[in-house]
């Protein structure tokens, strides 16, 4: 059993995050990065917690459009359906093959694009150039490679009664789309920065900054040590002293970048310097070696920094 997978994520020039691959060891992840020519300040590293079976072949990364042309990396999933359900109409899904090499990935992408060009002429699909103009190069390639990998392009052409029934189901799905859009808008994420108080935290919590959605609950607030322990225990969490360094995401890793000046690393001559990247990483995550930690059976974590008197909470649901 694999306890977790190492994820390599490319940081685009506009601050977008694009997952590139999933690896069983750090060494394989670094080998892919070296072959791709990506510098350390052009990538970030992530984990997808298991356990996973040793023979796992692929996982999916869900991206969704955020802040106009930027894409936010929303999470990792074991099935394509689960990923598409989360990313909504404006998102897309990347296939992350386990322990793939950079050379293998380029070969697969080349085959996918060649196959799409043939099918585009046969079935009058949108041209690759039109897809790039409409969706951007990364999204267009991700969608084509995904369909190639799942062998879904062949299903575009009805060949049997079963395929025709599938088309009927698609029509019904399209008719139901307005309901789905309404549901999505009614369950959109909420976020805020330096709020004096919120109705879902006790009155002794102040200066609250947060990002809350159906899958991500990340927030921080000012509170005394005794009240932090009181609040954490009321949430069913077990509180103890930190025995080593712990890292949690901050709300700035999720909110739209124009809400906070720390949303993206600064660029120098078109590139991120190591110092700027370090400052950015510190802005979107908290690392503590001293203080308190609280954990729940549901996978929620909270840290308390006695130096600043702040509590940090993170719960990634279904990740």
XYZ file of C-alpha atoms in Angstrom:
319
model
C 0.000 0.000 0.000
C 1.198 3.525 -0.826
C 0.594 6.075 1.987
C 0.594 9.057 -0.397
C 1.584 10.233 -3.874
C 3.985 13.071 -4.686
C 2.368 15.619 -7.025
C 4.362 17.966 -9.276
C 2.550 21.239 -9.982
C 3.625 23.882 -12.525
C 3.101 27.545 -11.561
C 2.049 29.428 -14.686
C 3.103 33.031 -15.396
C -0.324 34.321 -14.336
C -0.252 32.399 -11.044
C -2.369 29.467 -12.256
C -1.512 26.021 -10.926
C -1.362 23.059 -13.333
C -0.769 19.523 -12.004
C 1.713 17.620 -14.184
C 2.195 14.163 -12.684
C 1.865 11.831 -9.703
C 4.823 9.863 -8.377
C 5.387 7.173 -5.760
C 8.767 8.601 -4.687
C 10.385 12.015 -4.432
C 13.227 10.807 -6.668
C 10.859 10.027 -9.552
C 9.183 13.392 -9.132
C 12.523 15.223 -9.309
C 13.594 13.169 -12.348
C 10.445 14.282 -14.230
C 11.044 17.913 -13.227
C 14.668 17.787 -14.404
C 13.714 16.250 -17.767
C 10.999 18.870 -18.292
C 13.503 21.690 -17.694
C 11.373 23.324 -15.001
C 13.296 25.293 -12.364
C 12.404 25.088 -8.674
C 10.793 28.545 -8.787
C 8.468 27.391 -11.579
C 6.913 24.512 -9.659
C 5.418 23.621 -6.314
C 5.033 20.239 -4.689
C 1.924 18.680 -3.256
C 0.716 15.379 -1.817
C -2.363 13.224 -2.349
C -3.015 11.136 0.725
C -3.829 7.437 0.346
C -3.601 4.683 1.062
C -3.397 3.519 -2.575
C -2.979 0.049 -4.034
C 0.499 -0.563 -5.435
C -0.916 -1.219 -8.921
C -2.694 2.143 -9.187
C -2.192 3.488 -12.724
C -3.769 6.928 -12.843
C -5.459 9.657 -10.798
C -7.181 12.848 -11.933
C -6.508 16.500 -11.074
C -9.454 18.894 -11.195
C -8.907 22.510 -12.296
C -11.487 25.261 -12.414
C -11.470 28.773 -13.855
C -10.827 31.389 -11.188
C -10.276 35.131 -11.517
C -10.997 35.363 -15.250
C -8.193 33.524 -17.097
C -6.487 31.887 -14.126
C -7.048 28.252 -13.220
C -7.129 26.983 -9.649
C -6.030 23.458 -8.822
C -8.990 22.179 -6.862
C -7.962 18.671 -5.822
C -7.139 15.118 -6.802
C -9.583 12.306 -7.462
C -9.580 8.552 -8.062
C -12.160 8.693 -10.866
C -12.835 10.952 -13.849
C -16.507 11.285 -12.888
C -15.690 12.493 -9.385
C -13.276 15.063 -10.801
C -15.726 16.416 -13.396
C -18.473 16.676 -10.763
C -16.294 19.015 -8.741
C -14.714 21.283 -11.336
C -18.011 22.532 -12.898
C -18.571 23.678 -16.481
C -15.675 26.124 -16.484
C -13.117 23.569 -15.316
C -11.207 20.672 -16.793
C -9.474 17.501 -15.706
C -5.870 16.406 -16.124
C -4.891 12.740 -16.168
C -1.927 12.155 -13.846
C -0.253 8.855 -14.737
C 1.609 7.260 -11.863
C 5.414 7.434 -12.248
C 5.288 8.483 -15.898
C 8.461 9.924 -17.407
C 8.563 13.254 -19.206
C 9.439 11.481 -22.470
C 6.482 9.076 -22.148
C 4.134 11.974 -21.454
C 5.259 13.834 -24.584
C 4.808 10.694 -26.726
C 1.276 10.186 -25.366
C 0.399 13.830 -25.984
C 1.715 13.630 -29.578
C -0.356 10.489 -30.261
C -3.455 12.100 -28.754
C -3.127 15.232 -30.895
C -2.542 13.189 -34.070
C -5.580 11.045 -33.340
C -7.712 14.093 -32.625
C -6.674 15.643 -35.968
C -7.917 12.524 -37.806
C -11.198 12.353 -35.889
C -11.722 16.097 -36.278
C -11.876 15.741 -40.062
C -14.030 12.602 -39.953
C -16.617 13.856 -37.480
C -16.261 17.626 -37.981
C -15.063 18.312 -34.458
C -13.656 21.725 -33.553
C -10.121 22.184 -34.850
C -7.212 22.148 -32.435
C -6.569 25.821 -33.230
C -10.199 26.676 -32.360
C -9.891 24.802 -29.071
C -6.747 26.743 -28.173
C -8.402 30.048 -29.066
C -11.445 29.158 -26.962
C -9.862 27.338 -24.032
C -6.129 28.050 -24.037
C -3.369 25.618 -24.987
C -3.040 23.857 -21.613
C -6.760 23.215 -21.212
C -7.144 22.083 -24.826
C -4.256 19.615 -24.557
C -5.452 18.364 -21.155
C -8.926 17.620 -22.508
C -7.641 15.866 -25.632
C -5.139 13.730 -23.719
C -7.823 12.833 -21.180
C -10.219 11.680 -23.879
C -7.466 9.814 -25.679
C -6.480 8.013 -22.505
C -10.071 7.038 -21.697
C -10.724 6.095 -25.346
C -13.780 8.344 -25.240
C -13.351 9.974 -28.638
C -14.629 6.801 -30.325
C -17.900 7.134 -28.427
C -18.632 10.457 -30.161
C -19.821 8.542 -33.219
C -23.013 6.514 -32.586
C -22.462 2.920 -33.670
C -25.270 1.091 -31.874
C -28.609 1.482 -30.124
C -26.662 1.732 -26.876
C -24.755 4.759 -28.205
C -27.990 6.368 -29.418
C -29.528 5.881 -25.981
C -26.446 7.582 -24.573
C -27.111 10.570 -26.854
C -30.681 10.752 -25.566
C -29.309 10.787 -22.038
C -26.982 13.624 -23.041
C -29.927 15.666 -24.348
C -31.748 15.162 -21.043
C -28.595 16.211 -19.206
C -28.366 19.413 -21.254
C -32.000 20.228 -20.497
C -31.291 19.743 -16.802
C -28.219 21.990 -16.940
C -30.013 25.186 -15.747
C -30.975 23.375 -12.548
C -27.379 22.265 -12.080
C -26.124 25.822 -12.649
C -28.591 27.156 -10.088
C -27.437 24.537 -7.598
C -23.784 25.428 -8.186
C -24.383 29.155 -7.762
C -26.315 28.561 -4.559
C -23.424 26.503 -3.162
C -20.573 28.789 -4.318
C -17.626 29.238 -1.941
C -17.483 32.128 0.516
C -14.405 33.993 1.625
C -13.390 37.041 3.611
C -10.409 38.765 5.162
C -9.918 40.359 8.599
C -13.604 40.122 9.574
C -14.300 41.315 13.125
C -16.510 38.260 13.721
C -18.516 35.561 11.915
C -21.638 33.706 13.003
C -20.023 30.244 12.677
C -17.242 30.949 15.223
C -17.613 31.846 18.909
C -17.774 35.507 19.927
C -14.279 35.295 21.449
C -12.812 34.692 17.960
C -11.810 37.914 16.173
C -10.027 39.119 13.011
C -11.284 36.147 11.001
C -9.961 35.420 7.485
C -11.409 32.437 5.660
C -12.244 30.412 2.559
C -15.160 27.963 2.898
C -16.675 25.668 0.284
C -18.232 22.198 0.246
C -14.756 20.640 0.010
C -12.376 23.190 1.537
C -12.648 24.745 4.985
C -9.616 26.954 5.721
C -9.627 29.868 8.150
C -7.629 31.678 10.835
C -8.537 33.963 13.722
C -7.211 35.696 16.842
C -7.952 33.886 20.084
C -6.375 33.180 23.471
C -4.706 29.819 24.137
C -7.385 28.799 26.652
C -10.205 29.716 24.281
C -8.463 27.897 21.415
C -8.476 24.728 23.530
C -12.090 25.372 24.513
C -13.176 25.881 20.879
C -11.216 22.903 19.505
C -12.627 20.512 22.104
C -16.152 21.758 21.328
C -15.514 20.672 17.721
C -14.579 17.152 18.826
C -10.854 17.745 18.353
C -8.057 16.423 20.554
C -5.600 19.123 21.655
C -1.924 18.514 22.420
C 1.401 20.338 22.307
C 3.345 20.346 19.071
C 6.109 17.741 19.018
C 7.589 18.755 15.635
C 7.006 21.005 12.654
C 3.480 21.036 11.218
C 2.281 22.797 8.037
C -1.277 23.855 7.139
C -2.681 25.751 4.167
C -3.864 29.303 4.756
C -6.944 30.929 3.260
C -4.702 32.898 0.861
C -4.013 29.681 -1.043
C -7.675 29.626 -2.172
C -9.173 33.116 -2.314
C -9.191 35.109 -5.587
C -5.784 36.717 -5.933
C -7.001 40.320 -6.143
C -8.457 40.042 -2.623
C -4.987 39.693 -1.137
C -1.691 41.109 -2.344
C -0.001 37.868 -1.314
C -2.012 35.738 -3.724
C 0.795 35.211 -6.254
C 4.585 35.391 -6.081
C 6.183 38.529 -7.481
C 7.950 38.242 -10.809
C 11.332 39.617 -11.810
C 12.003 39.794 -15.570
C 9.235 37.261 -16.133
C 10.567 34.726 -13.584
C 10.018 34.063 -9.902
C 13.117 34.511 -7.751
C 13.713 31.903 -4.987
C 13.264 34.632 -2.363
C 9.939 35.792 -3.812
C 8.740 32.221 -4.132
C 9.640 31.552 -0.470
C 7.714 34.664 0.621
C 4.724 33.512 -1.433
C 4.835 30.009 0.033
C 4.890 31.494 3.538
C 1.869 33.617 2.648
C -0.257 30.653 1.555
C 0.767 28.254 4.347
C 1.629 28.299 8.052
C 4.530 26.315 9.506
C 4.807 25.909 13.278
C 7.184 23.989 15.538
C 5.965 25.366 18.874
C 2.429 25.789 20.112
C -0.694 23.633 20.090
C -2.197 21.255 17.540
C -5.749 19.895 17.469
C -6.956 16.972 15.352
C -10.307 15.331 14.694
C -11.228 11.861 13.447
C -12.797 13.522 10.374
C -9.393 14.801 9.202
C -9.614 18.397 10.444
C -6.501 20.085 11.841
C -5.906 23.289 13.781
C -2.689 24.965 14.930
C -2.240 27.651 17.586
C 0.686 30.058 17.512
C 1.299 31.480 21.021
C 3.638 34.154 19.610
C 0.915 35.792 17.498
C -2.154 34.531 19.351
C -3.650 33.150 16.148
C -5.396 29.879 15.371
C -5.201 28.229 11.939
C -7.753 25.643 10.791
C -7.776 23.344 7.735
C -10.228 20.644 6.675
C -10.019 19.289 3.127
C -13.147 17.177 2.654
C -12.841 14.202 0.333
C -9.208 14.857 -0.615
